[in-house]
Short mmCIF file of N, CA and C in Angstrom, two decimals:
data_model
loop_
_atom_site.label_atom_id
_atom_site.label_comp_id
_atom_site.label_asym_id
_atom_site.label_seq_id
_atom_site.Cartn_x
_atom_site.Cartn_y
_atom_site.Cartn_z
N MET A 23 -37.39 -22.54 -80.36
CA MET A 23 -37.31 -22.53 -78.82
C MET A 23 -36.71 -23.31 -78.10
N GLY A 24 -36.54 -24.77 -78.20
CA GLY A 24 -35.96 -25.88 -77.84
C GLY A 24 -36.88 -26.72 -77.42
N LEU A 25 -36.35 -27.60 -76.72
CA LEU A 25 -37.37 -28.80 -76.31
C LEU A 25 -37.86 -28.56 -74.92
N LEU A 26 -39.33 -28.77 -74.38
CA LEU A 26 -39.70 -28.81 -72.85
C LEU A 26 -39.37 -29.98 -72.15
N VAL A 27 -38.82 -30.22 -71.34
CA VAL A 27 -38.16 -31.43 -70.77
C VAL A 27 -39.22 -31.16 -69.20
N ARG A 28 -38.92 -32.48 -68.98
CA ARG A 28 -39.77 -32.81 -67.36
C ARG A 28 -38.37 -32.62 -66.19
N ILE A 29 -38.12 -31.91 -65.50
CA ILE A 29 -36.92 -32.08 -64.87
C ILE A 29 -37.64 -31.93 -63.39
N VAL A 30 -36.48 -33.12 -62.81
CA VAL A 30 -37.04 -33.61 -61.60
C VAL A 30 -35.72 -33.72 -60.56
N VAL A 31 -36.42 -33.89 -59.12
CA VAL A 31 -35.21 -34.07 -58.10
C VAL A 31 -35.10 -35.85 -58.64
N ASP A 32 -33.92 -36.15 -58.61
CA ASP A 32 -33.54 -37.67 -58.97
C ASP A 32 -32.91 -38.37 -58.04
N ASP A 33 -33.50 -39.32 -57.09
CA ASP A 33 -32.93 -40.31 -56.46
C ASP A 33 -31.80 -41.11 -56.88
N LEU A 34 -31.28 -40.97 -57.84
CA LEU A 34 -30.37 -41.52 -58.52
C LEU A 34 -30.25 -43.16 -58.09
N THR A 35 -31.33 -43.59 -58.25
CA THR A 35 -31.36 -45.32 -57.87
C THR A 35 -32.01 -46.18 -59.45
N GLY A 36 -32.11 -45.09 -60.37
CA GLY A 36 -32.66 -46.01 -61.44
C GLY A 36 -31.50 -46.52 -62.26
N PRO A 37 -31.68 -47.45 -63.20
CA PRO A 37 -30.71 -47.87 -64.08
C PRO A 37 -30.34 -46.90 -65.15
N GLU A 38 -31.26 -46.19 -65.68
CA GLU A 38 -31.01 -45.21 -66.97
C GLU A 38 -30.22 -44.29 -66.34
N ILE A 39 -30.43 -43.68 -65.13
CA ILE A 39 -29.35 -42.21 -64.66
C ILE A 39 -28.30 -43.11 -64.31
N GLU A 40 -28.01 -44.02 -64.03
CA GLU A 40 -26.56 -44.85 -63.81
C GLU A 40 -25.95 -44.89 -64.95
N ALA A 41 -26.38 -45.28 -65.89
CA ALA A 41 -25.88 -45.15 -66.98
C ALA A 41 -25.54 -44.07 -67.96
N PHE A 42 -26.33 -42.97 -67.70
CA PHE A 42 -26.14 -41.65 -68.17
C PHE A 42 -25.03 -41.20 -67.56
N LEU A 43 -25.04 -41.31 -66.19
CA LEU A 43 -23.71 -40.78 -65.25
C LEU A 43 -22.59 -41.71 -65.55
N HIS A 44 -22.43 -42.89 -65.91
CA HIS A 44 -21.40 -43.52 -66.35
C HIS A 44 -21.07 -43.29 -67.60
N GLY A 45 -21.70 -42.46 -68.68
CA GLY A 45 -21.16 -42.04 -69.75
C GLY A 45 -20.52 -40.81 -69.43
N HIS A 46 -21.20 -39.87 -68.32
CA HIS A 46 -20.42 -38.54 -68.04
C HIS A 46 -19.31 -38.81 -67.49
N ILE A 47 -18.97 -39.65 -66.64
CA ILE A 47 -17.47 -39.98 -65.97
C ILE A 47 -16.78 -40.48 -66.81
N SER A 48 -17.23 -41.15 -67.95
CA SER A 48 -16.30 -41.77 -68.91
C SER A 48 -15.91 -41.02 -70.06
N LYS A 49 -16.56 -39.98 -70.16
CA LYS A 49 -16.22 -38.72 -70.96
C LYS A 49 -15.17 -37.63 -70.35
N MET A 50 -15.23 -37.50 -69.19
CA MET A 50 -14.51 -36.60 -68.20
C MET A 50 -13.39 -37.33 -68.11
N ARG A 51 -13.18 -38.62 -67.94
CA ARG A 51 -11.94 -39.47 -67.72
C ARG A 51 -10.85 -39.06 -69.11
N ALA A 52 -11.79 -39.19 -70.16
CA ALA A 52 -11.52 -39.24 -71.76
C ALA A 52 -10.78 -37.92 -72.10
N VAL A 53 -11.35 -36.65 -71.36
CA VAL A 53 -10.88 -35.29 -71.83
C VAL A 53 -10.32 -34.81 -70.95
N SER A 54 -10.24 -35.32 -69.43
CA SER A 54 -9.29 -34.52 -68.80
C SER A 54 -8.21 -35.24 -68.15
N PRO A 55 -7.17 -34.71 -67.60
CA PRO A 55 -6.16 -35.55 -67.17
C PRO A 55 -6.90 -35.92 -65.75
N PRO A 56 -6.22 -37.26 -65.04
CA PRO A 56 -6.60 -37.66 -63.91
C PRO A 56 -6.90 -36.89 -62.73
N GLU A 57 -5.61 -35.76 -62.68
CA GLU A 57 -5.37 -34.92 -61.44
C GLU A 57 -6.67 -33.69 -61.77
N SER A 58 -6.97 -33.69 -62.71
CA SER A 58 -8.10 -32.45 -63.10
C SER A 58 -9.35 -32.35 -63.22
N LYS A 59 -9.79 -34.11 -62.75
CA LYS A 59 -11.31 -34.73 -63.28
C LYS A 59 -11.97 -34.22 -61.66
N HIS A 60 -12.82 -33.28 -61.91
CA HIS A 60 -13.43 -33.20 -60.52
C HIS A 60 -14.91 -33.84 -60.36
N ALA A 61 -15.27 -34.57 -61.80
CA ALA A 61 -16.75 -34.92 -61.95
C ALA A 61 -16.92 -36.13 -60.48
N LEU A 62 -18.41 -36.02 -59.89
CA LEU A 62 -18.49 -36.80 -58.73
C LEU A 62 -19.17 -38.12 -59.23
N GLU A 63 -18.50 -38.98 -58.52
CA GLU A 63 -18.98 -40.46 -58.75
C GLU A 63 -20.29 -40.41 -58.16
N LEU A 64 -21.05 -41.45 -58.89
CA LEU A 64 -22.62 -41.84 -58.36
C LEU A 64 -23.00 -41.98 -56.50
N SER A 65 -21.77 -42.13 -56.19
CA SER A 65 -21.99 -42.38 -54.78
C SER A 65 -21.31 -41.04 -54.02
N SER A 66 -20.86 -40.00 -54.37
CA SER A 66 -20.85 -39.12 -53.86
C SER A 66 -21.89 -38.01 -54.06
N LEU A 67 -22.95 -38.23 -55.04
CA LEU A 67 -23.87 -37.46 -55.86
C LEU A 67 -25.02 -37.98 -54.91
N ARG A 68 -25.06 -39.29 -54.22
CA ARG A 68 -26.12 -39.46 -53.07
C ARG A 68 -25.93 -39.01 -51.72
N ARG A 69 -24.69 -38.53 -51.51
CA ARG A 69 -24.22 -37.92 -49.83
C ARG A 69 -25.10 -36.63 -49.66
N PRO A 70 -25.43 -36.52 -48.37
CA PRO A 70 -26.04 -35.27 -47.94
C PRO A 70 -25.61 -34.42 -48.89
N GLY A 71 -26.30 -33.11 -48.77
CA GLY A 71 -25.73 -31.49 -49.46
C GLY A 71 -25.73 -31.66 -50.63
N VAL A 72 -26.07 -32.70 -51.50
CA VAL A 72 -26.19 -32.65 -53.02
C VAL A 72 -27.66 -33.08 -53.36
N THR A 73 -27.96 -31.63 -54.26
CA THR A 73 -29.45 -32.10 -54.82
C THR A 73 -29.01 -32.45 -56.53
N PHE A 74 -29.56 -33.69 -56.89
CA PHE A 74 -29.45 -33.75 -58.01
C PHE A 74 -30.80 -33.95 -59.18
N TRP A 75 -30.66 -33.06 -60.21
CA TRP A 75 -31.97 -33.17 -61.14
C TRP A 75 -31.61 -33.59 -62.39
N SER A 76 -32.71 -34.48 -62.83
CA SER A 76 -32.52 -34.98 -64.21
C SER A 76 -33.48 -34.48 -65.06
N ALA A 77 -33.19 -34.50 -66.40
CA ALA A 77 -34.15 -33.95 -67.64
C ALA A 77 -34.81 -34.82 -68.43
N ARG A 78 -35.74 -34.98 -68.46
CA ARG A 78 -36.21 -36.42 -68.61
C ARG A 78 -37.60 -36.08 -69.76
N GLU A 79 -37.70 -36.78 -71.23
CA GLU A 79 -38.38 -36.84 -71.73
C GLU A 79 -39.25 -38.52 -71.67
N GLY A 80 -40.34 -38.54 -71.14
CA GLY A 80 -40.72 -40.16 -70.84
C GLY A 80 -39.75 -40.61 -69.74
N ASP A 81 -39.07 -42.09 -70.24
CA ASP A 81 -38.11 -42.40 -69.29
C ASP A 81 -37.01 -41.98 -69.57
N ALA A 82 -36.76 -41.54 -70.88
CA ALA A 82 -35.34 -41.05 -71.31
C ALA A 82 -34.58 -40.02 -70.58
N VAL A 83 -33.38 -40.09 -70.21
CA VAL A 83 -32.64 -38.65 -69.49
C VAL A 83 -32.06 -38.24 -70.53
N LEU A 84 -32.19 -36.78 -70.61
CA LEU A 84 -31.67 -36.34 -71.53
C LEU A 84 -30.57 -35.28 -71.29
N GLY A 85 -30.37 -35.14 -70.04
CA GLY A 85 -29.54 -34.21 -69.11
C GLY A 85 -29.52 -34.32 -67.71
N CYS A 86 -28.63 -33.68 -66.89
CA CYS A 86 -28.61 -33.55 -65.66
C CYS A 86 -27.73 -32.26 -65.14
N GLY A 87 -28.17 -32.21 -63.64
CA GLY A 87 -27.16 -31.26 -63.09
C GLY A 87 -27.12 -31.51 -61.80
N ALA A 88 -26.61 -31.27 -60.71
CA ALA A 88 -26.69 -31.09 -59.41
C ALA A 88 -26.25 -29.61 -58.87
N ILE A 89 -26.22 -29.64 -57.50
CA ILE A 89 -25.61 -28.53 -56.56
C ILE A 89 -25.02 -29.21 -55.25
N LYS A 90 -24.00 -28.95 -54.86
CA LYS A 90 -23.32 -29.53 -53.79
C LYS A 90 -23.28 -28.15 -52.99
N GLU A 91 -23.69 -28.24 -51.84
CA GLU A 91 -23.45 -27.19 -50.93
C GLU A 91 -21.82 -27.15 -50.17
N ILE A 92 -21.58 -25.63 -50.39
CA ILE A 92 -20.37 -25.40 -49.76
C ILE A 92 -20.70 -24.95 -48.18
N ASP A 93 -21.55 -24.28 -48.39
CA ASP A 93 -21.82 -23.34 -46.88
C ASP A 93 -23.21 -23.07 -47.19
N LEU A 94 -24.19 -22.49 -45.96
CA LEU A 94 -25.33 -22.23 -45.95
C LEU A 94 -25.95 -21.24 -47.05
N GLU A 95 -25.02 -20.48 -47.81
CA GLU A 95 -24.98 -19.47 -48.58
C GLU A 95 -24.31 -19.80 -50.01
N HIS A 96 -23.62 -20.80 -50.01
CA HIS A 96 -23.01 -20.99 -51.23
C HIS A 96 -22.70 -22.44 -51.64
N ALA A 97 -23.22 -22.62 -52.99
CA ALA A 97 -23.27 -23.95 -53.73
C ALA A 97 -22.39 -23.98 -54.95
N GLU A 98 -22.08 -25.20 -55.21
CA GLU A 98 -21.45 -25.53 -56.51
C GLU A 98 -22.41 -26.35 -57.40
N ILE A 99 -21.95 -25.98 -58.84
CA ILE A 99 -22.83 -26.89 -59.68
C ILE A 99 -21.79 -27.80 -59.72
N LYS A 100 -22.58 -29.42 -60.15
CA LYS A 100 -21.62 -30.18 -60.46
C LYS A 100 -22.67 -31.00 -61.62
N SER A 101 -22.11 -32.17 -62.16
CA SER A 101 -22.64 -32.76 -63.20
C SER A 101 -23.57 -32.17 -64.15
N MET A 102 -23.31 -31.10 -64.69
CA MET A 102 -23.72 -30.67 -65.86
C MET A 102 -23.78 -31.30 -66.94
N ARG A 103 -24.58 -31.66 -67.60
CA ARG A 103 -24.52 -32.88 -69.08
C ARG A 103 -25.91 -32.90 -69.91
N THR A 104 -25.32 -32.83 -70.88
CA THR A 104 -26.42 -33.23 -71.88
C THR A 104 -26.32 -34.44 -72.57
N ASP A 105 -27.25 -35.06 -72.95
CA ASP A 105 -27.21 -36.19 -73.82
C ASP A 105 -26.56 -35.76 -75.23
N PRO A 106 -25.57 -36.32 -76.02
CA PRO A 106 -24.90 -36.43 -76.95
C PRO A 106 -26.00 -35.76 -78.16
N THR A 107 -26.65 -37.01 -77.88
CA THR A 107 -27.85 -36.99 -79.32
C THR A 107 -28.84 -35.78 -79.04
N HIS A 108 -28.90 -34.93 -77.87
CA HIS A 108 -29.80 -33.62 -77.55
C HIS A 108 -29.28 -32.71 -77.54
N LYS A 109 -28.11 -32.45 -78.04
CA LYS A 109 -27.21 -31.14 -77.74
C LYS A 109 -27.95 -30.19 -78.74
N ASN A 110 -27.52 -28.78 -78.33
CA ASN A 110 -28.51 -27.85 -79.28
C ASN A 110 -29.90 -27.53 -79.20
N ARG A 111 -30.75 -28.36 -78.19
CA ARG A 111 -32.17 -28.14 -78.17
C ARG A 111 -32.50 -27.25 -77.04
N GLY A 112 -31.51 -26.89 -75.87
CA GLY A 112 -31.89 -25.68 -74.82
C GLY A 112 -31.94 -26.40 -74.07
N ILE A 113 -31.70 -28.00 -73.59
CA ILE A 113 -31.84 -28.62 -72.28
C ILE A 113 -31.05 -27.94 -71.38
N ALA A 114 -29.73 -27.84 -71.55
CA ALA A 114 -28.78 -27.64 -70.87
C ALA A 114 -29.18 -26.17 -70.50
N SER A 115 -29.53 -25.20 -70.90
CA SER A 115 -30.10 -23.90 -70.81
C SER A 115 -31.47 -24.06 -69.91
N GLN A 116 -32.22 -24.86 -70.04
CA GLN A 116 -33.32 -25.16 -68.93
C GLN A 116 -32.95 -25.82 -67.88
N LEU A 117 -32.27 -26.76 -67.52
CA LEU A 117 -31.50 -27.04 -66.70
C LEU A 117 -30.89 -26.16 -65.96
N LEU A 118 -29.83 -25.39 -66.51
CA LEU A 118 -29.14 -24.58 -65.60
C LEU A 118 -30.36 -23.41 -64.78
N THR A 119 -31.22 -22.86 -65.78
CA THR A 119 -32.15 -21.99 -65.10
C THR A 119 -32.93 -22.47 -64.21
N HIS A 120 -33.19 -23.99 -64.01
CA HIS A 120 -33.97 -24.59 -63.12
C HIS A 120 -32.79 -24.42 -61.89
N ILE A 121 -32.12 -24.94 -62.38
CA ILE A 121 -30.84 -25.17 -60.82
C ILE A 121 -30.55 -23.63 -60.16
N ILE A 122 -30.46 -22.70 -60.97
CA ILE A 122 -30.32 -21.09 -60.47
C ILE A 122 -31.70 -20.89 -59.85
N ASP A 123 -32.67 -21.09 -60.03
CA ASP A 123 -34.07 -21.22 -59.47
C ASP A 123 -34.54 -21.65 -57.98
N GLU A 124 -33.97 -23.14 -58.26
CA GLU A 124 -34.23 -23.86 -57.25
C GLU A 124 -33.20 -23.36 -56.08
N SER A 125 -31.99 -23.16 -56.41
CA SER A 125 -30.79 -22.80 -55.65
C SER A 125 -31.14 -21.29 -54.66
N LYS A 126 -31.55 -20.68 -55.65
CA LYS A 126 -32.54 -19.19 -54.68
C LYS A 126 -33.57 -19.58 -53.89
N LEU A 127 -34.57 -20.71 -54.00
CA LEU A 127 -35.47 -20.99 -53.05
C LEU A 127 -34.82 -21.64 -52.15
N MET A 128 -33.73 -22.69 -52.21
CA MET A 128 -32.95 -23.07 -51.06
C MET A 128 -32.29 -22.18 -50.16
N GLY A 129 -32.21 -20.93 -50.29
CA GLY A 129 -31.41 -20.00 -49.86
C GLY A 129 -30.01 -19.47 -50.08
N TYR A 130 -29.49 -20.14 -51.21
CA TYR A 130 -28.07 -19.61 -51.40
C TYR A 130 -28.14 -18.65 -52.17
N THR A 131 -27.02 -17.83 -51.94
CA THR A 131 -26.70 -16.57 -52.47
C THR A 131 -25.58 -16.40 -53.69
N ARG A 132 -24.78 -17.61 -53.70
CA ARG A 132 -23.91 -17.74 -54.79
C ARG A 132 -23.89 -19.05 -54.93
N LEU A 133 -23.67 -19.10 -56.48
CA LEU A 133 -23.36 -20.25 -57.11
C LEU A 133 -22.17 -20.09 -57.66
N SER A 134 -21.19 -21.61 -57.98
CA SER A 134 -19.95 -21.45 -58.17
C SER A 134 -19.83 -22.77 -59.12
N LEU A 135 -18.62 -22.90 -59.74
CA LEU A 135 -18.71 -24.15 -60.62
C LEU A 135 -17.16 -24.18 -61.05
N GLU A 136 -16.64 -25.28 -61.42
CA GLU A 136 -15.50 -25.81 -61.89
C GLU A 136 -15.71 -26.21 -63.71
N THR A 137 -14.91 -25.83 -64.19
CA THR A 137 -15.08 -26.70 -65.57
C THR A 137 -13.95 -26.59 -66.43
N GLY A 138 -13.76 -27.54 -67.44
CA GLY A 138 -12.41 -27.29 -68.17
C GLY A 138 -12.07 -26.47 -68.97
N SER A 139 -10.69 -25.88 -69.09
CA SER A 139 -9.96 -24.86 -70.00
C SER A 139 -10.19 -25.26 -71.36
N ALA A 140 -10.03 -26.66 -71.60
CA ALA A 140 -9.99 -27.42 -72.85
C ALA A 140 -10.85 -26.98 -74.15
N ASP A 141 -10.74 -26.56 -75.22
CA ASP A 141 -11.54 -26.64 -76.35
C ASP A 141 -13.21 -27.27 -75.88
N PHE A 142 -13.12 -28.80 -75.58
CA PHE A 142 -14.14 -29.30 -75.30
C PHE A 142 -15.23 -28.45 -74.41
N PHE A 143 -14.62 -27.73 -73.75
CA PHE A 143 -15.55 -27.19 -73.10
C PHE A 143 -16.07 -26.07 -72.92
N GLU A 144 -15.55 -25.46 -74.21
CA GLU A 144 -16.16 -23.99 -74.65
C GLU A 144 -17.56 -24.21 -74.43
N PRO A 145 -18.38 -24.89 -75.18
CA PRO A 145 -19.85 -24.59 -75.05
C PRO A 145 -20.43 -24.30 -73.77
N ALA A 146 -19.54 -25.14 -72.74
CA ALA A 146 -20.07 -25.07 -71.21
C ALA A 146 -19.71 -23.57 -71.06
N ARG A 147 -18.58 -22.92 -71.10
CA ARG A 147 -18.26 -22.10 -70.63
C ARG A 147 -19.33 -20.77 -71.08
N LYS A 148 -19.52 -21.09 -72.40
CA LYS A 148 -20.17 -20.19 -72.96
C LYS A 148 -21.61 -20.15 -72.37
N LEU A 149 -22.04 -21.13 -72.04
CA LEU A 149 -23.65 -21.19 -71.47
C LEU A 149 -23.29 -20.63 -70.09
N TYR A 150 -22.78 -21.12 -69.12
CA TYR A 150 -22.68 -20.24 -68.03
C TYR A 150 -22.13 -18.99 -67.89
N LEU A 151 -21.48 -18.21 -68.97
CA LEU A 151 -21.21 -16.68 -69.38
C LEU A 151 -22.77 -16.14 -69.53
N LYS A 152 -23.44 -16.66 -70.66
CA LYS A 152 -24.58 -16.41 -70.91
C LYS A 152 -25.96 -16.32 -69.60
N HIS A 153 -25.97 -17.00 -68.95
CA HIS A 153 -26.45 -17.00 -67.99
C HIS A 153 -26.05 -16.44 -66.20
N GLY A 154 -24.92 -15.55 -66.58
CA GLY A 154 -24.52 -14.42 -65.39
C GLY A 154 -23.39 -14.88 -64.79
N PHE A 155 -22.76 -16.18 -65.18
CA PHE A 155 -21.57 -16.49 -64.40
C PHE A 155 -20.18 -15.43 -64.93
N ASP A 156 -19.45 -15.02 -63.91
CA ASP A 156 -18.07 -14.65 -64.26
C ASP A 156 -16.71 -15.95 -64.08
N TYR A 157 -15.67 -15.41 -64.51
CA TYR A 157 -14.80 -15.98 -64.17
C TYR A 157 -14.27 -15.59 -62.85
N CYS A 158 -13.83 -16.73 -61.88
CA CYS A 158 -13.27 -16.31 -60.83
C CYS A 158 -11.91 -16.95 -60.31
N GLU A 159 -11.48 -16.85 -59.10
CA GLU A 159 -10.43 -17.79 -58.69
C GLU A 159 -11.09 -18.98 -58.00
N PRO A 160 -10.44 -19.94 -57.90
CA PRO A 160 -10.60 -21.18 -57.25
C PRO A 160 -11.49 -20.65 -55.90
N PHE A 161 -12.18 -21.66 -55.77
CA PHE A 161 -12.91 -21.56 -54.69
C PHE A 161 -12.82 -22.98 -53.67
N ALA A 162 -13.52 -23.06 -52.60
CA ALA A 162 -13.43 -24.17 -51.66
C ALA A 162 -12.37 -24.91 -51.57
N GLU A 163 -12.33 -25.91 -52.05
CA GLU A 163 -11.02 -26.99 -51.94
C GLU A 163 -10.31 -26.87 -53.28
N TYR A 164 -10.62 -26.12 -54.15
CA TYR A 164 -9.86 -26.11 -55.32
C TYR A 164 -8.35 -25.38 -55.48
N ARG A 165 -7.76 -25.73 -56.37
CA ARG A 165 -6.30 -25.18 -56.29
C ARG A 165 -6.29 -24.44 -57.91
N LYS A 166 -5.24 -23.41 -58.04
CA LYS A 166 -5.20 -23.12 -59.50
C LYS A 166 -4.52 -24.23 -60.35
N ASP A 167 -5.30 -24.82 -61.62
CA ASP A 167 -4.48 -25.54 -62.53
C ASP A 167 -4.75 -25.15 -64.14
N PRO A 168 -4.01 -25.64 -64.45
CA PRO A 168 -4.24 -25.01 -66.08
C PRO A 168 -5.30 -25.71 -66.72
N ASN A 169 -5.80 -26.87 -66.41
CA ASN A 169 -7.05 -27.76 -66.88
C ASN A 169 -8.44 -27.37 -66.56
N SER A 170 -8.13 -26.53 -65.63
CA SER A 170 -9.63 -25.68 -65.06
C SER A 170 -9.77 -24.29 -64.93
N VAL A 171 -11.10 -24.26 -65.11
CA VAL A 171 -11.38 -22.60 -65.18
C VAL A 171 -12.59 -22.35 -63.96
N PHE A 172 -12.66 -21.47 -63.25
CA PHE A 172 -13.45 -21.22 -62.09
C PHE A 172 -14.50 -20.36 -62.65
N MET A 173 -15.95 -20.63 -62.00
CA MET A 173 -16.78 -19.17 -62.63
C MET A 173 -18.03 -19.10 -61.36
N THR A 174 -18.53 -17.96 -61.02
CA THR A 174 -19.44 -17.88 -59.96
C THR A 174 -20.63 -16.61 -60.46
N ARG A 175 -21.58 -16.54 -59.86
CA ARG A 175 -22.64 -15.90 -59.73
C ARG A 175 -23.24 -15.27 -58.74
N THR A 176 -23.46 -14.27 -58.52
CA THR A 176 -24.68 -14.14 -57.34
C THR A 176 -25.96 -14.08 -57.60
N LEU A 177 -26.80 -14.90 -56.67
CA LEU A 177 -28.21 -14.95 -57.16
C LEU A 177 -28.96 -14.17 -56.28
#
């Protein structure tokens, strides 16, 4: 079944989430060319229009995810990450399900995302497909990029 975790809206002020996100940004820099890295830095995740959740067990951050409003009906999934030591335990699916459910409650009718096209990102693409996302053209300010794939789903 996987690990049940506590998923909370995170105010991004704790040192544990800052360290977790630093790891995320470092990994994205390592696997994506600079012109194709779209991960948001901590300051951007704190902006209005972004809602950020962390998945926790006690004080430990096991995963995270966010949405960034594109318009009143459309949001983008950002910063999805599971701690590498907790992969294959269902955390990403729990987080994604939570984000989809919360997005519906917030009034969004569409969720979209950008992820990498490299093999490293294959598990992410499979997760999104499993949760009803389909491949699409670039959205918002994105442009075609051989290092990126775009996905969307209606809520």
